Amino acid sequence: MASQISLAAYPDRSIRLVVPFATGGTSEIVARSVANSLSTSLGQSVYVDNKPGGAGNIAMEEMKRAKPDGYTLMLGHVGTLAVNPALFGKKLPYDPNADFAPVTLVAKVPNVIAVSEKSSYKTLADLVADAKKNPGKINYGSAGNGSAGHLAMEYFSAEAGIDLVHVPYKGSGPMLTDLIGGQIQATFNGLPSLIGQIKGGALRPLAVGSAERSKVLPNVPTISESGYKGFETSQWYGIIVPAGTPQPIIDKLQKEIAKGLKSKEDSKRMLEDGAVLVGDTPAQFGAFIKAEQNRWAKVVEKAKITVD
């Protein structure tokens, strides 16, 4: 009965959508699209609250203590839900499966290896060849230690047998400034954070990490096509809530988010930036998270990735 009463009145005030990363990256684009769509469909303000730091762990730890009443949502991510359990092990300050409840997988986003337009690298093979000639001398940037871009490039470096130097930044924005300016040589970041600079001609994409070519970059080969058969790494984003949130509220949020994802207007920015939209059920998203945890545990072990 309590669940029915809460659902009948829900929501009767504004809702906070916590993003565990700095402003300016792919997460911002996805979160704002969801927040805007939900604000309209629920008739209450949904506002984005960025809480960066600790590879997303700071926000996740705060989130697990939030009241499970549907008024605090979280942008779940491949890093915080699937990679960090493998990276941090027993030091992880939250349990991704026990402390949270899945609502829906919002979007999958290809990771892209990109360089400055001024770079001499025209193909992925050029970058790999130079890295083999100059081990430990080529720098790549990411949005931070333990970020999806950091993991993706370490994964690729292990597959390609190259040694690149990781330069972590506080978010994608400052990293892209240095990449365009030539202070670092490459990145392996989410497509939405790169697409504006790619279309504007400041960045050159060398390869996409998804299993298939991106619709917005149809001429850019996949890494699998580029000689690393079966290689795949994409970022993904979904909505989670604190464990114990009433199921009717979870179901209502899932329904409204999925509806927004079907609306070309609400999802325009994500689609233009190359995201693949999903909107699946809580059970399907939960199963997807567990499969990704298994996959990334193997990647972290094989590539010997650490966050030091």
PDB file of C-alpha atoms in Angstrom:
ATOM      1  CA  MET A   1       0.000   0.000   0.000  1.00  0.00           C
ATOM      2  CA  ALA A   2       2.863   2.376   0.889  1.00  0.00           C
ATOM      3  CA  SER A   3       4.303   1.892  -2.597  1.00  0.00           C
ATOM      4  CA  GLN A   4       0.952   2.742  -4.208  1.00  0.00           C
ATOM      5  CA  ILE A   5       0.567   5.890  -2.106  1.00  0.00           C
ATOM      6  CA  SER A   6       4.113   7.043  -2.912  1.00  0.00           C
ATOM      7  CA  LEU A   7       3.570   6.352  -6.613  1.00  0.00           C
ATOM      8  CA  ALA A   8       0.277   8.261  -6.713  1.00  0.00           C
ATOM      9  CA  ALA A   9       1.991  11.373  -5.325  1.00  0.00           C
ATOM     10  CA  TYR A  10       5.333  10.801  -7.061  1.00  0.00           C
ATOM     11  CA  PRO A  11       6.958  13.100  -7.874  1.00  0.00           C
ATOM     12  CA  ASP A  12       5.690  16.066  -5.858  1.00  0.00           C
ATOM     13  CA  ARG A  13       9.030  17.928  -5.769  1.00  0.00           C
ATOM     14  CA  SER A  14      12.243  18.287  -7.764  1.00  0.00           C
ATOM     15  CA  ILE A  15      14.499  15.291  -8.441  1.00  0.00           C
ATOM     16  CA  ARG A  16      18.305  15.282  -8.325  1.00  0.00           C
ATOM     17  CA  LEU A  17      20.264  13.382 -10.984  1.00  0.00           C
ATOM     18  CA  VAL A  18      23.802  12.832  -9.707  1.00  0.00           C
ATOM     19  CA  VAL A  19      26.616  12.532 -12.261  1.00  0.00           C
ATOM     20  CA  PRO A  20      29.856  11.081 -10.832  1.00  0.00           C
ATOM     21  CA  PHE A  21      32.089  13.045 -13.230  1.00  0.00           C
ATOM     22  CA  ALA A  22      33.118  16.617 -14.027  1.00  0.00           C
ATOM     23  CA  THR A  23      31.084  18.746 -16.426  1.00  0.00           C
ATOM     24  CA  GLY A  24      31.839  18.840 -20.138  1.00  0.00           C
ATOM     25  CA  GLY A  25      32.102  15.150 -21.060  1.00  0.00           C
ATOM     26  CA  THR A  26      29.815  12.519 -22.573  1.00  0.00           C
ATOM     27  CA  SER A  27      28.139  11.933 -19.201  1.00  0.00           C
ATOM     28  CA  GLU A  28      26.929  15.545 -19.177  1.00  0.00           C
ATOM     29  CA  ILE A  29      25.252  15.188 -22.582  1.00  0.00           C
ATOM     30  CA  VAL A  30      23.464  11.954 -21.600  1.00  0.00           C
ATOM     31  CA  ALA A  31      22.437  13.242 -18.150  1.00  0.00           C
ATOM     32  CA  ARG A  32      21.037  16.537 -19.457  1.00  0.00           C
ATOM     33  CA  SER A  33      19.056  14.756 -22.190  1.00  0.00           C
ATOM     34  CA  VAL A  34      17.472  12.425 -19.597  1.00  0.00           C
ATOM     35  CA  ALA A  35      16.890  15.264 -17.087  1.00  0.00           C
ATOM     36  CA  ASN A  36      15.184  17.504 -19.669  1.00  0.00           C
ATOM     37  CA  SER A  37      12.970  14.680 -20.919  1.00  0.00           C
ATOM     38  CA  LEU A  38      11.966  13.598 -17.383  1.00  0.00           C
ATOM     39  CA  SER A  39      11.288  17.194 -16.306  1.00  0.00           C
ATOM     40  CA  THR A  40       8.716  17.447 -19.086  1.00  0.00           C
ATOM     41  CA  SER A  41       7.082  14.029 -18.631  1.00  0.00           C
ATOM     42  CA  LEU A  42       6.991  14.040 -14.799  1.00  0.00           C
ATOM     43  CA  GLY A  43       6.017  17.696 -14.456  1.00  0.00           C
ATOM     44  CA  GLN A  44       8.761  18.346 -11.899  1.00  0.00           C
ATOM     45  CA  SER A  45      12.246  19.787 -12.272  1.00  0.00           C
ATOM     46  CA  VAL A  46      14.998  17.178 -12.680  1.00  0.00           C
ATOM     47  CA  TYR A  47      18.371  18.829 -12.177  1.00  0.00           C
ATOM     48  CA  VAL A  48      21.884  17.528 -12.823  1.00  0.00           C
ATOM     49  CA  ASP A  49      24.364  17.560  -9.918  1.00  0.00           C
ATOM     50  CA  ASN A  50      28.007  16.830 -10.873  1.00  0.00           C
ATOM     51  CA  LYS A  51      30.045  15.149  -8.113  1.00  0.00           C
ATOM     52  CA  PRO A  52      33.436  14.273  -9.641  1.00  0.00           C
ATOM     53  CA  GLY A  53      36.408  12.566  -8.019  1.00  0.00           C
ATOM     54  CA  GLY A  54      37.912   9.186  -7.196  1.00  0.00           C
ATOM     55  CA  ALA A  55      36.997   7.560 -10.543  1.00  0.00           C
ATOM     56  CA  GLY A  56      33.328   8.073  -9.633  1.00  0.00           C
ATOM     57  CA  ASN A  57      33.690   6.383  -6.232  1.00  0.00           C
ATOM     58  CA  ILE A  58      33.002   9.556  -4.202  1.00  0.00           C
ATOM     59  CA  ALA A  59      29.576  10.083  -5.765  1.00  0.00           C
ATOM     60  CA  MET A  60      28.718   6.374  -5.626  1.00  0.00           C
ATOM     61  CA  GLU A  61      29.539   6.201  -1.910  1.00  0.00           C
ATOM     62  CA  GLU A  62      27.327   9.241  -1.252  1.00  0.00           C
ATOM     63  CA  MET A  63      24.582   7.794  -3.429  1.00  0.00           C
ATOM     64  CA  LYS A  64      24.390   4.500  -1.550  1.00  0.00           C
ATOM     65  CA  ARG A  65      23.430   6.507   1.570  1.00  0.00           C
ATOM     66  CA  ALA A  66      20.728   8.541  -0.234  1.00  0.00           C
ATOM     67  CA  LYS A  67      17.106   8.032   0.763  1.00  0.00           C
ATOM     68  CA  PRO A  68      15.530   5.374  -1.505  1.00  0.00           C
ATOM     69  CA  ASP A  69      12.477   7.475  -2.347  1.00  0.00           C
ATOM     70  CA  GLY A  70      12.919   8.200  -6.068  1.00  0.00           C
ATOM     71  CA  TYR A  71      14.139  11.773  -5.523  1.00  0.00           C
ATOM     72  CA  THR A  72      17.832  10.958  -6.001  1.00  0.00           C
ATOM     73  CA  LEU A  73      18.821   9.291  -9.268  1.00  0.00           C
ATOM     74  CA  MET A  74      22.322   8.430 -10.449  1.00  0.00           C
ATOM     75  CA  LEU A  75      23.891   8.230 -13.862  1.00  0.00           C
ATOM     76  CA  GLY A  76      25.406   4.735 -13.765  1.00  0.00           C
ATOM     77  CA  HIS A  77      28.366   4.114 -16.027  1.00  0.00           C
ATOM     78  CA  VAL A  78      30.596   1.323 -17.316  1.00  0.00           C
ATOM     79  CA  GLY A  79      33.361   2.672 -15.055  1.00  0.00           C
ATOM     80  CA  THR A  80      31.487   2.881 -11.768  1.00  0.00           C
ATOM     81  CA  LEU A  81      29.353  -0.246 -12.232  1.00  0.00           C
ATOM     82  CA  ALA A  82      31.577  -2.658 -14.181  1.00  0.00           C
ATOM     83  CA  VAL A  83      35.221  -1.525 -14.221  1.00  0.00           C
ATOM     84  CA  ASN A  84      35.752  -0.195 -10.684  1.00  0.00           C
ATOM     85  CA  PRO A  85      34.810  -3.494  -8.988  1.00  0.00           C
ATOM     86  CA  ALA A  86      37.676  -5.138 -10.900  1.00  0.00           C
ATOM     87  CA  LEU A  87      40.085  -2.214 -10.439  1.00  0.00           C
ATOM     88  CA  PHE A  88      39.573  -1.466  -6.747  1.00  0.00           C
ATOM     89  CA  GLY A  89      38.510  -4.889  -5.429  1.00  0.00           C
ATOM     90  CA  LYS A  90      37.983  -4.826  -1.657  1.00  0.00           C
ATOM     91  CA  LYS A  91      38.889  -1.115  -1.507  1.00  0.00           C
ATOM     92  CA  LEU A  92      35.729  -0.206  -3.425  1.00  0.00           C
ATOM     93  CA  PRO A  93      33.537   1.780  -0.997  1.00  0.00           C
ATOM     94  CA  TYR A  94      30.269   0.418  -2.418  1.00  0.00           C
ATOM     95  CA  ASP A  95      28.761  -2.770  -3.803  1.00  0.00           C
ATOM     96  CA  PRO A  96      27.468  -2.025  -7.326  1.00  0.00           C
ATOM     97  CA  ASN A  97      24.906  -4.833  -7.154  1.00  0.00           C
ATOM     98  CA  ALA A  98      23.725  -4.676  -3.526  1.00  0.00           C
ATOM     99  CA  ASP A  99      23.743  -0.901  -2.904  1.00  0.00           C
ATOM    100  CA  PHE A 100      21.829   0.146  -6.033  1.00  0.00           C
ATOM    101  CA  ALA A 101      18.841  -0.870  -8.124  1.00  0.00           C
ATOM    102  CA  PRO A 102      18.979  -0.654 -11.936  1.00  0.00           C
ATOM    103  CA  VAL A 103      16.322   1.408 -13.721  1.00  0.00           C
ATOM    104  CA  THR A 104      17.286   1.368 -17.419  1.00  0.00           C
ATOM    105  CA  LEU A 105      20.259   1.357 -19.779  1.00  0.00           C
ATOM    106  CA  VAL A 106      20.038   4.719 -21.534  1.00  0.00           C
ATOM    107  CA  ALA A 107      22.784   4.729 -24.160  1.00  0.00           C
ATOM    108  CA  LYS A 108      25.831   2.972 -25.513  1.00  0.00           C
ATOM    109  CA  VAL A 109      28.540   5.247 -26.851  1.00  0.00           C
ATOM    110  CA  PRO A 110      31.479   4.194 -29.042  1.00  0.00           C
ATOM    111  CA  ASN A 111      34.933   5.060 -27.725  1.00  0.00           C
ATOM    112  CA  VAL A 112      37.089   6.661 -30.425  1.00  0.00           C
ATOM    113  CA  ILE A 113      40.864   6.856 -30.748  1.00  0.00           C
ATOM    114  CA  ALA A 114      41.505  10.403 -31.931  1.00  0.00           C
ATOM    115  CA  VAL A 115      44.492  12.668 -32.549  1.00  0.00           C
ATOM    116  CA  SER A 116      44.923  16.340 -33.379  1.00  0.00           C
ATOM    117  CA  GLU A 117      44.307  17.285 -37.009  1.00  0.00           C
ATOM    118  CA  LYS A 118      47.942  18.498 -37.004  1.00  0.00           C
ATOM    119  CA  SER A 119      49.203  15.021 -36.020  1.00  0.00           C
ATOM    120  CA  SER A 120      51.294  13.005 -38.477  1.00  0.00           C
ATOM    121  CA  TYR A 121      49.183   9.923 -37.635  1.00  0.00           C
ATOM    122  CA  LYS A 122      46.687   9.327 -40.427  1.00  0.00           C
ATOM    123  CA  THR A 123      45.698   5.780 -39.385  1.00  0.00           C
ATOM    124  CA  LEU A 124      45.717   3.607 -36.281  1.00  0.00           C
ATOM    125  CA  ALA A 125      48.625   1.671 -37.819  1.00  0.00           C
ATOM    126  CA  ASP A 126      50.664   4.927 -37.890  1.00  0.00           C
ATOM    127  CA  LEU A 127      50.126   5.457 -34.165  1.00  0.00           C
ATOM    128  CA  VAL A 128      51.005   1.853 -33.311  1.00  0.00           C
ATOM    129  CA  ALA A 129      54.133   1.878 -35.520  1.00  0.00           C
ATOM    130  CA  ASP A 130      55.419   5.076 -33.887  1.00  0.00           C
ATOM    131  CA  ALA A 131      54.635   3.739 -30.403  1.00  0.00           C
ATOM    132  CA  LYS A 132      56.654   0.598 -31.162  1.00  0.00           C
ATOM    133  CA  LYS A 133      59.608   2.728 -32.328  1.00  0.00           C
ATOM    134  CA  ASN A 134      59.329   5.068 -29.325  1.00  0.00           C
ATOM    135  CA  PRO A 135      58.098   3.081 -26.318  1.00  0.00           C
ATOM    136  CA  GLY A 136      57.139   5.250 -23.334  1.00  0.00           C
ATOM    137  CA  LYS A 137      57.394   8.496 -25.310  1.00  0.00           C
ATOM    138  CA  ILE A 138      53.863   8.983 -26.658  1.00  0.00           C
ATOM    139  CA  ASN A 139      51.341  10.551 -24.271  1.00  0.00           C
ATOM    140  CA  TYR A 140      47.622   9.967 -24.303  1.00  0.00           C
ATOM    141  CA  GLY A 141      45.035  11.833 -22.235  1.00  0.00           C
ATOM    142  CA  SER A 142      41.912  10.717 -20.409  1.00  0.00           C
ATOM    143  CA  ALA A 143      39.236  12.325 -18.243  1.00  0.00           C
ATOM    144  CA  GLY A 144      40.975  10.916 -15.161  1.00  0.00           C
ATOM    145  CA  ASN A 145      42.568   7.911 -13.470  1.00  0.00           C
ATOM    146  CA  GLY A 146      40.293   4.892 -13.784  1.00  0.00           C
ATOM    147  CA  SER A 147      38.062   6.662 -16.317  1.00  0.00           C
ATOM    148  CA  ALA A 148      36.581   4.716 -19.244  1.00  0.00           C
ATOM    149  CA  GLY A 149      39.065   6.368 -21.619  1.00  0.00           C
ATOM    150  CA  HIS A 150      42.006   5.371 -19.420  1.00  0.00           C
ATOM    151  CA  LEU A 151      40.815   1.757 -19.303  1.00  0.00           C
ATOM    152  CA  ALA A 152      40.037   1.639 -23.023  1.00  0.00           C
ATOM    153  CA  MET A 153      43.524   2.800 -24.030  1.00  0.00           C
ATOM    154  CA  GLU A 154      45.284   0.476 -21.562  1.00  0.00           C
ATOM    155  CA  TYR A 155      43.180  -2.367 -22.957  1.00  0.00           C
ATOM    156  CA  PHE A 156      44.145  -1.443 -26.523  1.00  0.00           C
ATOM    157  CA  SER A 157      47.832  -0.945 -25.626  1.00  0.00           C
ATOM    158  CA  ALA A 158      47.920  -4.463 -24.155  1.00  0.00           C
ATOM    159  CA  GLU A 159      46.331  -5.894 -27.317  1.00  0.00           C
ATOM    160  CA  ALA A 160      48.667  -3.937 -29.625  1.00  0.00           C
ATOM    161  CA  GLY A 161      51.794  -4.579 -27.536  1.00  0.00           C
ATOM    162  CA  ILE A 162      52.665  -0.888 -27.138  1.00  0.00           C
ATOM    163  CA  ASP A 163      53.689   1.284 -24.200  1.00  0.00           C
ATOM    164  CA  LEU A 164      51.938   4.663 -24.031  1.00  0.00           C
ATOM    165  CA  VAL A 165      52.127   7.189 -21.170  1.00  0.00           C
ATOM    166  CA  HIS A 166      48.824   8.001 -19.473  1.00  0.00           C
ATOM    167  CA  VAL A 167      48.150  11.664 -18.634  1.00  0.00           C
ATOM    168  CA  PRO A 168      45.010  11.930 -16.450  1.00  0.00           C
ATOM    169  CA  TYR A 169      42.986  15.155 -16.509  1.00  0.00           C
ATOM    170  CA  LYS A 170      40.122  16.456 -14.380  1.00  0.00           C
ATOM    171  CA  GLY A 171      37.460  15.878 -17.026  1.00  0.00           C
ATOM    172  CA  SER A 172      37.338  15.646 -20.822  1.00  0.00           C
ATOM    173  CA  GLY A 173      37.270  19.430 -21.430  1.00  0.00           C
ATOM    174  CA  PRO A 174      40.850  20.297 -20.368  1.00  0.00           C
ATOM    175  CA  MET A 175      42.148  17.061 -21.912  1.00  0.00           C
ATOM    176  CA  LEU A 176      40.713  17.979 -25.329  1.00  0.00           C
ATOM    177  CA  THR A 177      42.258  21.465 -25.139  1.00  0.00           C
ATOM    178  CA  ASP A 178      45.700  19.902 -24.679  1.00  0.00           C
ATOM    179  CA  LEU A 179      45.085  17.264 -27.371  1.00  0.00           C
ATOM    180  CA  ILE A 180      44.153  19.920 -29.941  1.00  0.00           C
ATOM    181  CA  GLY A 181      47.111  22.032 -28.807  1.00  0.00           C
ATOM    182  CA  GLY A 182      49.562  19.141 -29.219  1.00  0.00           C
ATOM    183  CA  GLN A 183      50.564  18.777 -25.541  1.00  0.00           C
ATOM    184  CA  ILE A 184      49.390  15.148 -25.696  1.00  0.00           C
ATOM    185  CA  GLN A 185      49.318  12.928 -28.777  1.00  0.00           C
ATOM    186  CA  ALA A 186      46.120  10.865 -28.546  1.00  0.00           C
ATOM    187  CA  THR A 187      42.973   9.986 -26.619  1.00  0.00           C
ATOM    188  CA  PHE A 188      40.480   7.112 -26.542  1.00  0.00           C
ATOM    189  CA  ASN A 189      37.360   8.943 -25.420  1.00  0.00           C
ATOM    190  CA  GLY A 190      33.584   8.699 -25.792  1.00  0.00           C
ATOM    191  CA  LEU A 191      32.355   9.882 -29.188  1.00  0.00           C
ATOM    192  CA  PRO A 192      29.883  12.542 -27.922  1.00  0.00           C
ATOM    193  CA  SER A 193      32.685  14.486 -26.218  1.00  0.00           C
ATOM    194  CA  LEU A 194      34.779  14.378 -29.435  1.00  0.00           C
ATOM    195  CA  ILE A 195      32.254  14.730 -32.247  1.00  0.00           C
ATOM    196  CA  GLY A 196      32.090  18.564 -32.206  1.00  0.00           C
ATOM    197  CA  GLN A 197      35.875  18.847 -32.596  1.00  0.00           C
ATOM    198  CA  ILE A 198      35.907  16.065 -35.218  1.00  0.00           C
ATOM    199  CA  LYS A 199      33.193  17.790 -37.281  1.00  0.00           C
ATOM    200  CA  GLY A 200      34.960  21.129 -36.762  1.00  0.00           C
ATOM    201  CA  GLY A 201      38.190  19.687 -38.125  1.00  0.00           C
ATOM    202  CA  ALA A 202      40.306  20.064 -34.978  1.00  0.00           C
ATOM    203  CA  LEU A 203      40.513  16.315 -34.303  1.00  0.00           C
ATOM    204  CA  ARG A 204      41.106  13.315 -36.573  1.00  0.00           C
ATOM    205  CA  PRO A 205      39.418  10.008 -35.625  1.00  0.00           C
ATOM    206  CA  LEU A 206      41.611   6.951 -36.282  1.00  0.00           C
ATOM    207  CA  ALA A 207      39.312   4.117 -35.206  1.00  0.00           C
ATOM    208  CA  VAL A 208      36.139   3.398 -33.218  1.00  0.00           C
ATOM    209  CA  GLY A 209      36.054   0.836 -30.419  1.00  0.00           C
ATOM    210  CA  SER A 210      32.507  -0.414 -31.025  1.00  0.00           C
ATOM    211  CA  ALA A 211      31.763  -3.725 -32.743  1.00  0.00           C
ATOM    212  CA  GLU A 212      30.311  -1.908 -35.761  1.00  0.00           C
ATOM    213  CA  ARG A 213      31.096   1.400 -37.443  1.00  0.00           C
ATOM    214  CA  SER A 214      29.364   4.462 -36.037  1.00  0.00           C
ATOM    215  CA  LYS A 215      26.509   5.927 -38.075  1.00  0.00           C
ATOM    216  CA  VAL A 216      27.884   9.420 -37.511  1.00  0.00           C
ATOM    217  CA  LEU A 217      31.436   8.377 -38.579  1.00  0.00           C
ATOM    218  CA  PRO A 218      30.716   5.831 -41.323  1.00  0.00           C
ATOM    219  CA  ASN A 219      34.154   6.198 -42.948  1.00  0.00           C
ATOM    220  CA  VAL A 220      36.121   5.525 -39.757  1.00  0.00           C
ATOM    221  CA  PRO A 221      37.099   1.840 -39.353  1.00  0.00           C
ATOM    222  CA  THR A 222      36.541  -0.148 -36.177  1.00  0.00           C
ATOM    223  CA  ILE A 223      39.577  -1.318 -34.203  1.00  0.00           C
ATOM    224  CA  SER A 224      38.477  -4.876 -34.977  1.00  0.00           C
ATOM    225  CA  GLU A 225      38.674  -4.065 -38.722  1.00  0.00           C
ATOM    226  CA  SER A 226      42.070  -2.435 -38.193  1.00  0.00           C
ATOM    227  CA  GLY A 227      43.817  -5.700 -37.372  1.00  0.00           C
ATOM    228  CA  TYR A 228      42.620  -6.411 -33.803  1.00  0.00           C
ATOM    229  CA  LYS A 229      39.837  -8.882 -34.486  1.00  0.00           C
ATOM    230  CA  GLY A 230      37.166  -9.082 -31.789  1.00  0.00           C
ATOM    231  CA  PHE A 231      38.379  -5.961 -29.979  1.00  0.00           C
ATOM    232  CA  GLU A 232      35.478  -3.986 -28.558  1.00  0.00           C
ATOM    233  CA  THR A 233      35.067  -1.270 -25.961  1.00  0.00           C
ATOM    234  CA  SER A 234      32.158   1.106 -25.643  1.00  0.00           C
ATOM    235  CA  GLN A 235      31.061   3.398 -22.863  1.00  0.00           C
ATOM    236  CA  TRP A 236      27.534   3.019 -21.598  1.00  0.00           C
ATOM    237  CA  TYR A 237      25.256   5.011 -19.348  1.00  0.00           C
ATOM    238  CA  GLY A 238      22.144   4.040 -17.413  1.00  0.00           C
ATOM    239  CA  ILE A 239      19.996   5.272 -14.549  1.00  0.00           C
ATOM    240  CA  ILE A 240      20.289   3.636 -11.127  1.00  0.00           C
ATOM    241  CA  VAL A 241      18.692   4.427  -7.760  1.00  0.00           C
ATOM    242  CA  PRO A 242      19.563   3.507  -4.156  1.00  0.00           C
ATOM    243  CA  ALA A 243      18.645  -0.063  -3.197  1.00  0.00           C
ATOM    244  CA  GLY A 244      15.253  -0.194  -1.505  1.00  0.00           C
ATOM    245  CA  THR A 245      13.572   2.314  -3.839  1.00  0.00           C
ATOM    246  CA  PRO A 246       9.954   1.090  -4.287  1.00  0.00           C
ATOM    247  CA  GLN A 247       9.546  -0.999  -7.452  1.00  0.00           C
ATOM    248  CA  PRO A 248       6.537   1.043  -8.717  1.00  0.00           C
ATOM    249  CA  ILE A 249       8.733   4.167  -8.696  1.00  0.00           C
ATOM    250  CA  ILE A 250      11.533   2.324 -10.535  1.00  0.00           C
ATOM    251  CA  ASP A 251       9.021   1.062 -13.122  1.00  0.00           C
ATOM    252  CA  LYS A 252       7.556   4.556 -13.595  1.00  0.00           C
ATOM    253  CA  LEU A 253      11.011   6.083 -14.123  1.00  0.00           C
ATOM    254  CA  GLN A 254      11.945   3.338 -16.590  1.00  0.00           C
ATOM    255  CA  LYS A 255       8.739   3.866 -18.571  1.00  0.00           C
ATOM    256  CA  GLU A 256       9.184   7.649 -18.768  1.00  0.00           C
ATOM    257  CA  ILE A 257      12.894   7.461 -19.676  1.00  0.00           C
ATOM    258  CA  ALA A 258      12.228   4.829 -22.380  1.00  0.00           C
ATOM    259  CA  LYS A 259       9.442   7.032 -23.777  1.00  0.00           C
ATOM    260  CA  GLY A 260      11.837  10.010 -23.920  1.00  0.00           C
ATOM    261  CA  LEU A 261      14.447   7.915 -25.731  1.00  0.00           C
ATOM    262  CA  LYS A 262      11.906   7.117 -28.450  1.00  0.00           C
ATOM    263  CA  SER A 263      11.272  10.855 -28.951  1.00  0.00           C
ATOM    264  CA  LYS A 264      13.596  12.210 -31.649  1.00  0.00           C
ATOM    265  CA  GLU A 265      13.294  15.699 -30.123  1.00  0.00           C
ATOM    266  CA  ASP A 266      14.217  14.645 -26.568  1.00  0.00           C
ATOM    267  CA  SER A 267      17.081  12.461 -27.816  1.00  0.00           C
ATOM    268  CA  LYS A 268      18.279  14.713 -30.637  1.00  0.00           C
ATOM    269  CA  ARG A 269      21.614  15.676 -29.076  1.00  0.00           C
ATOM    270  CA  MET A 270      22.531  12.106 -28.099  1.00  0.00           C
ATOM    271  CA  LEU A 271      21.665  10.780 -31.568  1.00  0.00           C
ATOM    272  CA  GLU A 272      23.625  13.544 -33.310  1.00  0.00           C
ATOM    273  CA  ASP A 273      26.621  12.691 -31.126  1.00  0.00           C
ATOM    274  CA  GLY A 274      26.585   9.026 -32.121  1.00  0.00           C
ATOM    275  CA  ALA A 275      24.942   7.381 -29.106  1.00  0.00           C
ATOM    276  CA  VAL A 276      22.948   4.156 -29.542  1.00  0.00           C
ATOM    277  CA  LEU A 277      19.804   4.508 -27.390  1.00  0.00           C
ATOM    278  CA  VAL A 278      18.377   1.557 -25.428  1.00  0.00           C
ATOM    279  CA  GLY A 279      15.716   2.079 -22.692  1.00  0.00           C
ATOM    280  CA  ASP A 280      15.482  -1.564 -21.538  1.00  0.00           C
ATOM    281  CA  THR A 281      13.755  -2.977 -18.417  1.00  0.00           C
ATOM    282  CA  PRO A 282      15.321  -2.923 -14.922  1.00  0.00           C
ATOM    283  CA  ALA A 283      15.859  -6.717 -15.112  1.00  0.00           C
ATOM    284  CA  GLN A 284      17.543  -6.479 -18.516  1.00  0.00           C
ATOM    285  CA  PHE A 285      19.802  -3.640 -17.343  1.00  0.00           C
ATOM    286  CA  GLY A 286      20.716  -5.632 -14.206  1.00  0.00           C
ATOM    287  CA  ALA A 287      21.716  -8.649 -16.327  1.00  0.00           C
ATOM    288  CA  PHE A 288      23.707  -6.384 -18.673  1.00  0.00           C
ATOM    289  CA  ILE A 289      25.638  -4.875 -15.722  1.00  0.00           C
ATOM    290  CA  LYS A 290      26.603  -8.347 -14.446  1.00  0.00           C
ATOM    291  CA  ALA A 291      27.767  -9.434 -17.922  1.00  0.00           C
ATOM    292  CA  GLU A 292      29.870  -6.266 -18.220  1.00  0.00           C
ATOM    293  CA  GLN A 293      31.382  -6.853 -14.771  1.00  0.00           C
ATOM    294  CA  ASN A 294      32.542 -10.305 -15.922  1.00  0.00           C
ATOM    295  CA  ARG A 295      33.929  -8.913 -19.172  1.00  0.00           C
ATOM    296  CA  TRP A 296      35.871  -6.063 -17.572  1.00  0.00           C
ATOM    297  CA  ALA A 297      37.258  -8.275 -14.793  1.00  0.00           C
ATOM    298  CA  LYS A 298      38.952 -10.316 -17.545  1.00  0.00           C
ATOM    299  CA  VAL A 299      40.174  -7.165 -19.362  1.00  0.00           C
ATOM    300  CA  VAL A 300      41.650  -5.608 -16.188  1.00  0.00           C
ATOM    301  CA  GLU A 301      43.419  -8.877 -15.331  1.00  0.00           C
ATOM    302  CA  LYS A 302      44.735  -9.490 -18.854  1.00  0.00           C
ATOM    303  CA  ALA A 303      45.934  -5.906 -19.398  1.00  0.00           C
ATOM    304  CA  LYS A 304      47.283  -5.680 -15.808  1.00  0.00           C
ATOM    305  CA  ILE A 305      45.550  -2.305 -15.425  1.00  0.00           C
ATOM    306  CA  THR A 306      46.024  -0.369 -12.205  1.00  0.00           C
ATOM    307  CA  VAL A 307      44.852   3.073 -11.088  1.00  0.00           C
ATOM    308  CA  ASP A 308      48.186   4.092  -9.506  1.00  0.00           C
TER     309      ASP A 308
END
